[in-house]
Structures are given as C-alpha cells and as structure tokens.
Amino acid sequence: MNLREWMGRKKRDGCGNGPDYSFAFLDDVSKREIRRKILKAVAIPGYQVPFGSRELPIARGWGTGGLQITLSLVLPEDILKVIDQGCDGSVNAVNIKRFIQAVTGVRLTTDTGEATLIQTRHRVPEEPMTDAQILILQVPYPEALREVEPSERVTRRMHAEADYSRMWLYLYEDIVKFDEITIGYRYPVTVNGRYIMDPSPIPRWDIPKLHMAETLFLFGAGREKRIYAVPPHTPVVPLEFEDFRFRVENFEGKACARCGATDTYLDEIIDDATGRRLFFCSDTGFCDKRCGE
Amino acid sequence: MKITSDETAMQRTFRCLLAAMSRPGRIQVLPSTLEGGGGPREPLFLVLRSLLDQEVSFAVTGVDRTDALQAIIAGRTRCPAATIGEADYIVVAGGDSDGEILGAKRGTQQYPDTSATIVFAVRSLLAPDSRRPAAALSGPGIRGEILLGPIQGLGPRELEHLRTLNTDFPMGVDAVFIDERGRILCIPRSTKIRIQEN
Amino acid sequence: MGYVAVKGGVEAIENACRAFVRERTKGTSTPLAVEQIRDRLFLLVDRVMGEGSLYAPDLAAMAIRQAAGDTLEASFLLRAYRTTRPRLGYSIPRSSAGMRVIRRISAAFKEVPGGQILGSTNDYTLRLLHFDLDKPSKAAGPDFSGETGDDPRDGEPLPGTFPRVIDILRRENLIVTPKRREDEPEAMDITRESLLFPAPRSAALQTMARGETGGLLLMAYSNMRGYGNIHPTIGELRVGYMPLCIRHPSSGEPYTAGEVKVTEAEILAKFTDETEGPRFTVGYGMCFGHNEVKAISMAILDRSLQTGTNATPSEDAEFVLSHIDGIESMGFCNHWKLPHYVDFQSDLDRLRRAKEIHESQGMDGKKKA
C-alpha cells in the first residue's frame, strides 16, 4: 500500500483508530480559520495575523506554516512545485511534496512556469511569476524586529505605533562597526510604506522580486503562529540609507558551472579534491530548464 | 482518500475570494457548483460557508434583512449571531445598510485583524449602465488605478461609509461584494476609494 | 561532486525511514504489544498523553512503540493525529472535588480530613536496581518496592471523593479568591487561537498542561532555587480520575461520557495584603495522567507568573509560555539539520565585503572584538 492509499483507508472495524484523513488533511474548522486569517493578511499587507497553528505530520520549524496555507487553499487540479533553498530535489522539499500529493492528489512539477502553487523555503524562483500563481513562503521568524527586541508584547507595540527607530539604529550601528550593512539574508523590508516585515530567510537577491510583483506572496510561520502577505502591485522596499544602499549578493565574474548563467543566485561548492570553488544555480528547476532537461 | 465535492467547492470558493481580495476592484466568478437550487442567495451562502463556523460570529443588516435569512445563515454555518458592534462578519442584505455598518468593529492598532468583514449582497456587479464609474480605486493589489463600475443594488452611500471606516489604517474593515450571479469583488481596507462625482 | 549531495531525493528519504524501522525491530526479542506498553509503562504513556495533548492511552502506547520510546517524538505523533480529528463538543467545567482519588497527600498538614492516601508511588523506594524484578516471588525485593504484587490498600476500598484541603482553608478566609480580569474570556483555547500577551490565565494553564515535563521542571526549579521566591507548600497533590461530562448533542442534557486520569497540584505561597487583608496566594497545576513533577512545576509556575514583575525568567509569562512546548522546541531544534546553504552564501557575501572594507582601510592586524 502506498502513502496515498494508506491515508485514505477507512476506519478499521469500528475501533475508530484508522487514519481516514480528509482532503488536504486539515479538518474544515481549521481550514476556515486559516482562510479567514489569510484574507486579513492580504487586506493588511505586511501585518502579522496570529492564527491557531495546528500540528502537522511534519515537524515544527520544517515548513508547517507554509504547509497549512497550502492545505487550506489547494485544489485537486493545482500543479504544485515545492522547493527548499531553491532546490526541487532537496529532502525536505521532497518530503513536503510527497505529503501534499498524498492528501490531495495534485500534480507535481519542477517547472516554475507550469506551477499554479509554489511552496518554498528560503528562495523566490528566478523565473518571473505571473498573476495566475501564488508563492507560499515558509517562515521561521515572522518578526523582523526580533533582532532588536525579544519580547512580543514590545514588538507588537512598536508595530502599532510604527515606531521603528530601534531597527534603524541597529542598521546605523552596523555601519559604524563595519562600514557596511552586514545583514545577509532575512533582510528587513517596508511593505506599502507601513509595516516593517521579515521577508523570510530569502537572500537579498530575491528581495527586489517582491516589489510591485504580479504574484500574491503568502507567508506562514507555523511554530510562531503567524500568517502575513504581500499582495501583487505592492511596494516592498528594503531598509537602507541614502549613502549606504541595500545591495544584493555580488556574483561578479562568476557563472553557473552547469548552465553558464551569470544572472542567477549561485551556490558556492567546494570541490573536495582540489579545494577549488565551483558555482551552480541555486534554483535547480531554472538551471534544468536552461540545460534543456 | 475521499474527496467530497463540497470540500473542493469550499476550497474553490476561497481561492476565488483570495483572488478578489488580493486584486481589489477586479471581478471574480465563483465556481458554478452551487448547492441547492441555485437561487439568488446561493453565491452568498457559498462564500459564508467557506469562512463562517462556530468560532466566529455574524450579524445581518440591510434593507432586505429578515429573521429567516439570519436563521438560514446560522443553520448552514453553525455560526452564532451577534450585534453589529460585535460581529466578525456583517451581511448587508440588499446592499444598503443605511449607515449601520458604521458601527462595525475596526480592530485595534495592535491587532487590526480583530475587525469585521462586511459582506454586501447586491443584485449585480455588472450594471447595464457601466459607462459612469462609481469610484476609482488604488492601493496594494492594483496596478495604478482601477475604475469601479456602478454596482446594481448597492446603497448610494455605502462606499462613503467604507471610506469613513477605513480612515485609520491599519484599523478598518474589509468589504466583499457578492451578486446574484456568483460574481464577487473585494475592497480591503488598504484600498483608497476616490468616489466619482456624478 | 558536492552538487548532488543535497539532492537526496525520494530514495534517500525512503531508505532512511526503512533503516529506522529495521533498527526498531532488530534482535530476537518478542515484538512489543501495545497493551504491554500501556499497562507496564503507564507513566511513560501518561507523560506522552499530556505532552501530546490527547487523552488516548492505546494511541499513546502505539506512538511510543513507533517512536522507539522517544517521548518528544511520540507526543508529536499524537498531536499530529489530534489535528485531524473534528471537535465534537466541549466538556462541562467540573470541580476537582468530584475526582475519584487514588492518591492524595498534603504537605501543609500532618493530618487532613479524609487522610493522607499514599496510593502507588516511587517516592519511598530505595533506588536499588532490581536484577530480578520479573520474578513473582515475594522474596524478590524489599517490601517497600510496591513491585511485589501486594495490594497496597489491603483490600480496604477508598471513599469515592475527598474534601479539598484548599476549600477548607478558603472557608477560613486564609486564601485569596481568584479573580478573572474583566477582559478575560471564560476559557481561551490556544489550539484555536494564537497565544497573545498578556495571556489570560486559562491560556497559560492550557499551555503548561501541554508543556514538556522537563521544560516545566527547569523553569520551576530555577524559581525554587533562587531565581524567584515562591517557596511553595504543597497544599494538596492528587492523582485520580475526573469525570468527563458533556451535553448530549440532541437533548442538551449533561451526561458523563467517561473519566480521565489526571494529576492535580495546589501550592500555597507567600501571602499578600492587597484588598481583602492578608491571605495566602495559590498556584494551580493539572495535567493528564500520573505526572507529579509536571503538576507541581506547573503550579509553581502558575503562581510565579502571577507575581506581575518580570524580574526572573520564571516570572515572565512570555518567556515561560513561549518556550515550554516540547513539540515546538524539538521541531525547531531539529530544523537546523536542514540545509541552510543559500542563507550561508548570503552571509558569506557580507563577510567578504566587510573584510574587503576592513583591509582597504589598512586596519590589518588590529582585530576587533
């Protein structure tokens, strides 16, 4: 019996312990709550909506927030792509994909252009997405201000008052110390001129893709129990100073050793034998497409 | 795995709502798999059933408000009824609340999501005389500006009321408009409404 | 080449899963029966039901077997299963005065009405390894062990219920009356609504009742050791069965659907003199199954969270309640095993840039802290 058959098995001889899971795993009450919260998130771009996050068969911190969003809106006719660090074949992406397919029967793809739903951890695909697609991002830390303030009560108040002075001070101190903003990934952004938002641990390379996009971006933090969103055509601006600009990662003079791309985010691989460094596209689906696979 | 048509109809309805909420002013069409006889209220019931249950509350107001309508909604969703000031969802039957929606809850600065969603049940989102727009909308989800055609069966001052409710962003309400043919359109609080002078 | 190493894919996952099953079932011993785990390792089952937030002894035993005895993993299996079950109704609140008690002690008084009932406990055993535990003979171990098969009650039946020590003190006006803040709901449900701060007491208690035993113990221990000053006296500790009453779905009549084994702890702590004159304050703990360390820790934390100052970690509601869930904390801890190379690459880019600036400014050799 495969996973899909097992999930659908009816209750065993009246003892009530059989799986008998429903479409998209979550029960109706859970789905409705998540739907209500998603709509609120879309209506208040960048604001973190608290939700009663459910436990899933995937561990907390492994994409349960993104997964709950996906499960509350997925349709049997959807074409799903799941990536982890840009890679379709990464173990966690495969595990999540396998689970969603088992409880919904959706078709899977690695082609960004073909997908209707994409669930991702730490990357936005290189290929521009359209208004017919939704990108669902898995989020470990929904609170961008957590770097400067550990207490949720305090950060709530800071957001309510749009009091972001400590965040700006943090950037300023960084510059004093290093003469540069040293934030790598999870670069804080201002959404629609109001909320400072954590864009999830995507590299800075992906931040410009969120700005005035065609696509709806939904963010789910399962462990921290927050949902937030960036609607299409919404300004998403990284925090920067006039004389210290936000910059994406520098891959100057480097190219993908496989497809030759010079305009993608690259993974740096250390070749065991020689200690030589090689670069490959982080977005494996995009790289495959270029290689004609 | 059992996939009941009702489960997928609910997901389909929600996807439609989500598309409408993320692209304010643009009309979406609900899935045609309407339950029951497909009467003029079925699109409304479909939307309410995809969102409402015992965990939230609703109120009915508007010129077409009846106790029977309230009872049907409560019966189909198991959602408890509440006053306008407390309800999480306010159904404006007949599209004209006569200012009642001004009493809707708008959330707090810390939790602006604890606000009401206003569901306008209107006759048609495509009025025959669609040359004169009712309003121009701009904001997140809208490229530049979008013109909102006149909505048949919407009270003359409802858009103005929405604008009043949404002056203190992020506090405010989000509005869903549903017509009798299953078309829907949303105006979230983040949308700027510029009412066209006629 | 490194590139393919991250592409484990389906096959690698399936092999890893199979390897675990193989390891769990290796050797020649008799396969573990669910009943055996349920009956013989009942304290483990109780702990998993509490942390898994689902009262189902058979399912908990199944989960323990499947998780090869890992309590975090077993509780996680129960929680994930719980997500898929519809909520059919809500139980009616009941006073624990109606508990069918199998053990109750008070440290506050030498004698209490109804008596001190030791029931079954490990407290007084000599912690000597029993090499011949399985032998049925009476000579197998010291009499205190409780493992000899004797009925510790000598056949004398216990009364159904006992008066609560705390109620006796309350009648004498020695204890503060708990007050619900006006804006607090009757009982919040953190599985339906996200926990927000300030958290209502009901939400705090629910979070702790689902908390990981070790996590609660750590926080409570820090308080009793000195990072805090609760200095509790155990007013009463009870183990027993609480009737589960619900309303009949059609008639609305209340009826008892079954009973749930729980541990309840009430601690008395330093007195206040706020509104009603000097009185003792109380901390309350209750959890599924027989788990005394958890119930006592919870009661201490319930009291320390009411202190109102955030002077120590155990007094800070956000600190305590955000960090005691076993399923959340173990999930996040384990997630660091996932690849993070995209993020690391981004950090590397910033580090190289910072070094470049540093070197161009001729600050070589002057290491910064």
Coordinates of N, CA, C and O in Angstrom, one line a residue, chain B residues 7-109:
Chain B
E7 N -16.1 19.7 -0.1 CA -14.8 20.1 0.3 C -14.1 20.9 -0.8 O -13.5 22.0 -0.5
T8 N -14.1 20.4 -2.0 CA -13.4 21.1 -3.0 C -14.1 22.4 -3.4 O -13.5 23.4 -3.8
A9 N -15.4 22.4 -3.3 CA -16.2 23.6 -3.6 C -15.8 24.7 -2.7 O -15.7 25.9 -3.0
M10 N -15.6 24.3 -1.4 CA -15.2 25.3 -0.4 C -13.8 25.9 -0.7 O -13.6 27.1 -0.6
Q11 N -12.9 25.0 -1.1 CA -11.6 25.5 -1.4 C -11.6 26.4 -2.7 O -11.0 27.4 -2.7
R12 N -12.4 26.0 -3.7 CA -12.6 26.8 -4.9 C -13.2 28.1 -4.6 O -12.7 29.2 -5.1
T13 N -14.2 28.2 -3.7 CA -14.8 29.4 -3.3 C -13.7 30.3 -2.7 O -13.6 31.5 -3.0
F14 N -12.9 29.7 -1.8 CA -11.9 30.5 -1.1 C -10.9 31.1 -2.0 O -10.5 32.2 -1.9
R15 N -10.5 30.2 -3.0 CA -9.5 30.7 -4.0 C -10.0 31.9 -4.7 O -9.2 32.9 -5.0
C16 N -11.3 31.9 -5.0 CA -11.9 33.0 -5.7 C -11.9 34.2 -4.9 O -11.6 35.3 -5.3
L17 N -12.2 34.1 -3.6 CA -12.2 35.2 -2.6 C -10.8 35.7 -2.5 O -10.6 36.9 -2.4
L18 N -9.9 34.8 -2.4 CA -8.5 35.3 -2.2 C -8.0 36.1 -3.4 O -7.3 37.1 -3.3
A19 N -8.4 35.6 -4.6 CA -8.0 36.3 -5.8 C -8.7 37.7 -5.8 O -8.0 38.7 -6.1
A20 N -9.9 37.8 -5.3 CA -10.6 39.1 -5.3 C -10.0 40.0 -4.2 O -9.9 41.2 -4.5
M21 N -9.6 39.4 -3.1 CA -9.1 40.3 -2.0 C -7.7 40.8 -2.4 O -7.3 41.9 -2.0
S22 N -6.9 40.0 -3.2 CA -5.6 40.4 -3.5 C -5.6 41.3 -4.7 O -4.5 41.8 -5.1
R23 N -6.7 41.4 -5.4 CA -6.8 42.3 -6.6 C -8.1 43.1 -6.5 O -9.0 42.9 -7.2
P24 N -8.1 44.1 -5.6 CA -9.3 44.8 -5.3 C -9.9 45.4 -6.6 O -9.2 45.8 -7.5
G25 N -11.2 45.4 -6.6 CA -11.9 46.1 -7.7 C -12.1 45.2 -8.9 O -12.8 45.5 -9.8
R26 N -11.3 44.1 -9.0 CA -11.4 43.2 -10.1 C -12.5 42.1 -9.8 O -12.5 41.5 -8.7
I27 N -13.4 41.8 -10.8 CA -14.5 40.9 -10.5 C -14.0 39.4 -10.7 O -13.3 39.2 -11.7
Q28 N -14.3 38.6 -9.8 CA -14.0 37.1 -9.9 C -15.4 36.4 -10.0 O -16.4 36.9 -9.5
V29 N -15.3 35.2 -10.6 CA -16.6 34.5 -10.7 C -16.5 33.2 -9.8 O -15.5 32.4 -10.0
L30 N -17.5 33.0 -8.9 CA -17.5 31.8 -8.1 C -17.7 30.6 -8.9 O -18.3 30.6 -9.9
P31 N -17.2 29.4 -8.3 CA -17.4 28.2 -9.0 C -18.9 27.9 -9.2 O -19.7 28.3 -8.4
S32 N -19.2 27.3 -10.3 CA -20.6 27.1 -10.7 C -21.3 26.0 -9.9 O -22.5 25.9 -9.9
T33 N -20.5 25.2 -9.2 CA -21.1 24.1 -8.4 C -21.9 24.6 -7.2 O -21.5 24.4 -6.1
L34 N -23.0 25.2 -7.5 CA -23.8 25.8 -6.4 C -24.6 24.7 -5.8 O -25.2 23.9 -6.5
E35 N -24.7 24.8 -4.5 CA -25.6 23.8 -3.8 C -27.0 24.2 -4.0 O -27.3 25.3 -4.4
G36 N -27.9 23.3 -3.6 CA -29.3 23.6 -3.6 C -29.8 24.0 -5.0 O -29.3 23.6 -6.0
G37 N -30.9 24.8 -5.1 CA -31.5 25.1 -6.4 C -30.8 26.2 -7.1 O -31.2 26.6 -8.2
G38 N -29.7 26.8 -6.6 CA -29.1 27.8 -7.3 C -29.8 29.1 -7.3 O -29.8 29.9 -8.3
G39 N -30.5 29.4 -6.2 CA -31.3 30.7 -6.1 C -30.3 31.9 -6.0 O -29.1 31.7 -5.9
P40 N -30.9 33.1 -6.0 CA -30.1 34.3 -6.0 C -29.2 34.4 -4.7 O -28.2 35.2 -4.8
R41 N -29.6 33.8 -3.7 CA -28.8 33.9 -2.4 C -27.7 32.8 -2.4 O -26.8 32.9 -1.5
E42 N -27.7 31.9 -3.3 CA -26.7 30.8 -3.1 C -25.2 31.2 -3.2 O -24.4 30.7 -2.4
P43 N -24.9 32.2 -4.1 CA -23.5 32.6 -4.0 C -23.1 33.2 -2.7 O -22.0 32.9 -2.2
L44 N -24.0 33.9 -2.0 CA -23.7 34.4 -0.7 C -23.5 33.3 0.3 O -22.5 33.3 1.1
F45 N -24.4 32.3 0.3 CA -24.3 31.2 1.2 C -22.9 30.4 1.0 O -22.3 30.0 1.9
L46 N -22.6 30.3 -0.3 CA -21.3 29.6 -0.6 C -20.1 30.3 0.1 O -19.3 29.7 0.7
V47 N -20.1 31.6 -0.1 CA -19.0 32.4 0.5 C -19.0 32.3 2.0 O -18.0 32.0 2.6
L48 N -20.2 32.4 2.6 CA -20.3 32.4 4.0 C -19.8 31.0 4.6 O -19.1 30.9 5.6
R49 N -20.2 30.0 3.8 CA -19.9 28.6 4.3 C -18.4 28.3 4.2 O -17.9 27.5 5.0
S50 N -17.7 29.0 3.3 CA -16.3 28.8 3.3 C -15.5 29.5 4.4 O -14.3 29.3 4.6
L51 N -16.2 30.4 5.1 CA -15.5 31.2 6.1 C -16.1 31.1 7.5 O -15.3 31.2 8.5
L52 N -17.4 30.9 7.6 CA -18.0 31.0 8.9 C -18.2 29.7 9.6 O -18.5 28.7 8.9
D53 N -18.1 29.7 10.9 CA -18.4 28.5 11.7 C -18.6 28.9 13.2 O -18.6 30.1 13.5
Q54 N -18.6 27.9 14.1 CA -18.9 28.3 15.5 C -17.8 29.1 16.2 O -18.0 29.6 17.2
E55 N -16.7 29.3 15.5 CA -15.6 30.0 16.1 C -15.7 31.5 15.9 O -15.0 32.3 16.5
V56 N -16.6 32.0 15.0 CA -16.8 33.4 14.8 C -18.2 33.8 14.9 O -19.1 32.9 15.3
S57 N -18.6 35.0 14.7 CA -20.0 35.4 14.8 C -20.4 36.3 13.6 O -19.6 36.8 12.9
F58 N -21.7 36.5 13.4 CA -22.2 37.3 12.3 C -23.4 38.1 12.7 O -24.1 37.8 13.7
A59 N -23.7 39.1 11.9 CA -24.9 39.9 12.0 C -25.5 40.1 10.6 O -24.7 40.2 9.6
V60 N -26.8 40.3 10.5 CA -27.4 40.7 9.3 C -28.0 42.0 9.4 O -28.7 42.3 10.4
T61 N -27.7 42.9 8.4 CA -28.4 44.2 8.4 C -28.8 44.5 7.0 O -28.8 43.6 6.1
G62 N -29.2 45.7 6.7 CA -29.6 46.0 5.3 C -31.1 46.0 5.0 O -31.8 45.4 5.8
V63 N -31.4 46.6 3.9 CA -32.9 46.7 3.6 C -33.6 45.4 3.4 O -34.8 45.3 3.7
D64 N -32.9 44.4 3.0 CA -33.5 43.1 2.8 C -33.3 42.1 4.0 O -33.5 40.9 3.9
R65 N -33.0 42.7 5.1 CA -32.7 41.8 6.3 C -34.0 41.1 6.8 O -35.0 41.8 6.9
T66 N -34.0 39.8 7.0 CA -35.1 39.1 7.5 C -34.6 38.2 8.6 O -33.5 37.7 8.6
D67 N -35.5 37.8 9.5 CA -35.1 36.8 10.5 C -34.8 35.5 9.9 O -34.0 34.7 10.3
A68 N -35.6 35.2 8.8 CA -35.5 33.9 8.1 C -34.1 33.8 7.5 O -33.4 32.8 7.6
L69 N -33.6 34.9 6.9 CA -32.3 34.9 6.3 C -31.2 34.6 7.4 O -30.3 33.8 7.2
Q70 N -31.4 35.3 8.5 CA -30.4 35.1 9.6 C -30.4 33.6 10.1 O -29.4 33.0 10.3
A71 N -31.6 33.1 10.2 CA -31.8 31.7 10.6 C -31.1 30.7 9.6 O -30.5 29.7 10.0
I72 N -31.3 31.0 8.3 CA -30.7 30.1 7.3 C -29.1 30.2 7.4 O -28.5 29.2 7.4
I73 N -28.6 31.4 7.6 CA -27.1 31.5 7.7 C -26.7 30.8 8.9 O -25.7 30.0 8.9
A74 N -27.3 31.0 10.0 CA -26.9 30.3 11.3 C -27.0 28.8 11.1 O -26.1 28.1 11.5
G75 N -28.1 28.4 10.4 CA -28.3 26.9 10.3 C -27.2 26.3 9.4 O -26.7 25.2 9.6
R76 N -26.9 27.0 8.3 CA -25.9 26.4 7.3 C -24.5 26.5 7.8 O -23.6 25.8 7.3
T77 N -24.2 27.5 8.7 CA -22.8 27.7 9.0 C -22.5 27.3 10.5 O -21.3 27.2 10.9
R78 N -23.5 27.1 11.3 CA -23.4 26.9 12.8 C -22.8 28.1 13.5 O -22.2 28.0 14.5
C79 N -22.8 29.3 12.8 CA -22.2 30.5 13.3 C -23.2 31.2 14.2 O -24.3 31.4 13.8
P80 N -22.8 31.6 15.4 CA -23.7 32.3 16.3 C -23.9 33.8 15.8 O -23.0 34.4 15.3
A81 N -25.1 34.3 16.0 CA -25.4 35.7 15.6 C -24.9 36.6 16.7 O -24.8 36.2 17.9
A82 N -24.6 37.8 16.4 CA -24.2 38.8 17.3 C -24.7 40.2 16.9 O -25.3 40.3 15.8
T83 N -24.4 41.2 17.7 CA -24.8 42.5 17.3 C -23.8 43.1 16.3 O -22.7 42.6 16.1
I84 N -24.2 44.2 15.6 CA -23.4 44.8 14.6 C -22.0 45.1 15.2 O -21.0 44.9 14.6
G85 N -22.0 45.6 16.4 CA -20.8 46.1 17.0 C -19.8 45.0 17.4 O -18.6 45.2 17.7
E86 N -20.4 43.7 17.5 CA -19.5 42.6 18.0 C -19.2 41.6 16.8 O -18.3 40.9 16.9
A87 N -20.0 41.7 15.8 CA -20.0 40.6 14.8 C -18.6 40.6 14.0 O -18.1 41.7 13.7
D88 N -18.1 39.4 13.7 CA -16.9 39.3 12.9 C -17.3 39.4 11.4 O -16.5 39.8 10.6
Y89 N -18.5 39.0 11.1 CA -19.0 39.2 9.7 C -20.3 39.9 9.7 O -21.2 39.5 10.5
I90 N -20.5 40.9 8.9 CA -21.7 41.6 8.8 C -22.3 41.5 7.4 O -21.6 41.9 6.4
V91 N -23.4 40.8 7.2 CA -24.0 40.7 5.9 C -25.0 41.8 5.7 O -25.9 42.1 6.5
V92 N -24.7 42.6 4.6 CA -25.6 43.7 4.3 C -26.6 43.1 3.2 O -26.2 43.1 2.0
A93 N -27.8 42.7 3.6 CA -28.7 42.1 2.6 C -29.4 43.2 1.9 O -29.9 44.2 2.5
G94 N -29.4 43.2 0.6 CA -29.9 44.2 -0.2 C -29.0 45.4 -0.5 O -29.3 46.4 -1.0
G95 N -27.7 45.2 0.0 CA -26.7 46.2 -0.4 C -26.7 47.6 0.2 O -25.9 48.4 -0.1
D96 N -27.7 47.8 1.1 CA -27.8 49.1 1.7 C -28.0 49.0 3.2 O -29.0 48.5 3.7
S97 N -27.0 49.4 4.0 CA -27.0 49.2 5.4 C -27.6 50.5 6.1 O -27.8 50.5 7.3
D98 N -27.8 51.5 5.3 CA -28.4 52.8 5.8 C -27.5 53.3 7.0 O -28.0 53.8 8.0
G99 N -26.2 53.1 6.8 CA -25.2 53.6 7.8 C -25.0 52.7 9.0 O -24.1 53.0 9.8
E100 N -25.7 51.6 9.0 CA -25.5 50.6 10.1 C -24.1 50.1 10.2 O -23.5 49.9 11.3
I101 N -23.4 49.9 9.1 CA -22.1 49.4 9.1 C -21.0 50.3 9.8 O -20.0 49.8 10.2
L102 N -21.4 51.6 10.0 CA -20.5 52.5 10.7 C -20.3 52.0 12.1 O -19.3 52.4 12.7
G103 N -21.1 51.1 12.6 CA -20.9 50.6 14.0 C -20.1 49.3 14.0 O -19.9 48.7 15.1
A104 N -19.5 48.9 12.9 CA -18.7 47.7 12.8 C -17.4 47.8 13.6 O -16.9 48.9 13.6
K105 N -16.9 46.7 14.1 CA -15.6 46.8 14.8 C -14.5 46.9 13.8 O -14.5 46.3 12.8
R106 N -13.5 47.7 14.2 CA -12.4 48.0 13.2 C -11.1 47.5 13.7 O -10.0 47.9 13.2
G107 N -11.1 46.7 14.8 CA -9.8 46.2 15.4 C -9.1 47.2 16.2 O -9.7 48.3 16.4
T108 N -7.9 46.9 16.6 CA -7.2 47.9 17.4 C -5.9 48.2 16.7 O -5.5 47.5 15.7
Q109 N -5.1 49.1 17.1 CA -3.8 49.4 16.5 C -2.9 48.2 16.6 O -2.2 47.9 15.7

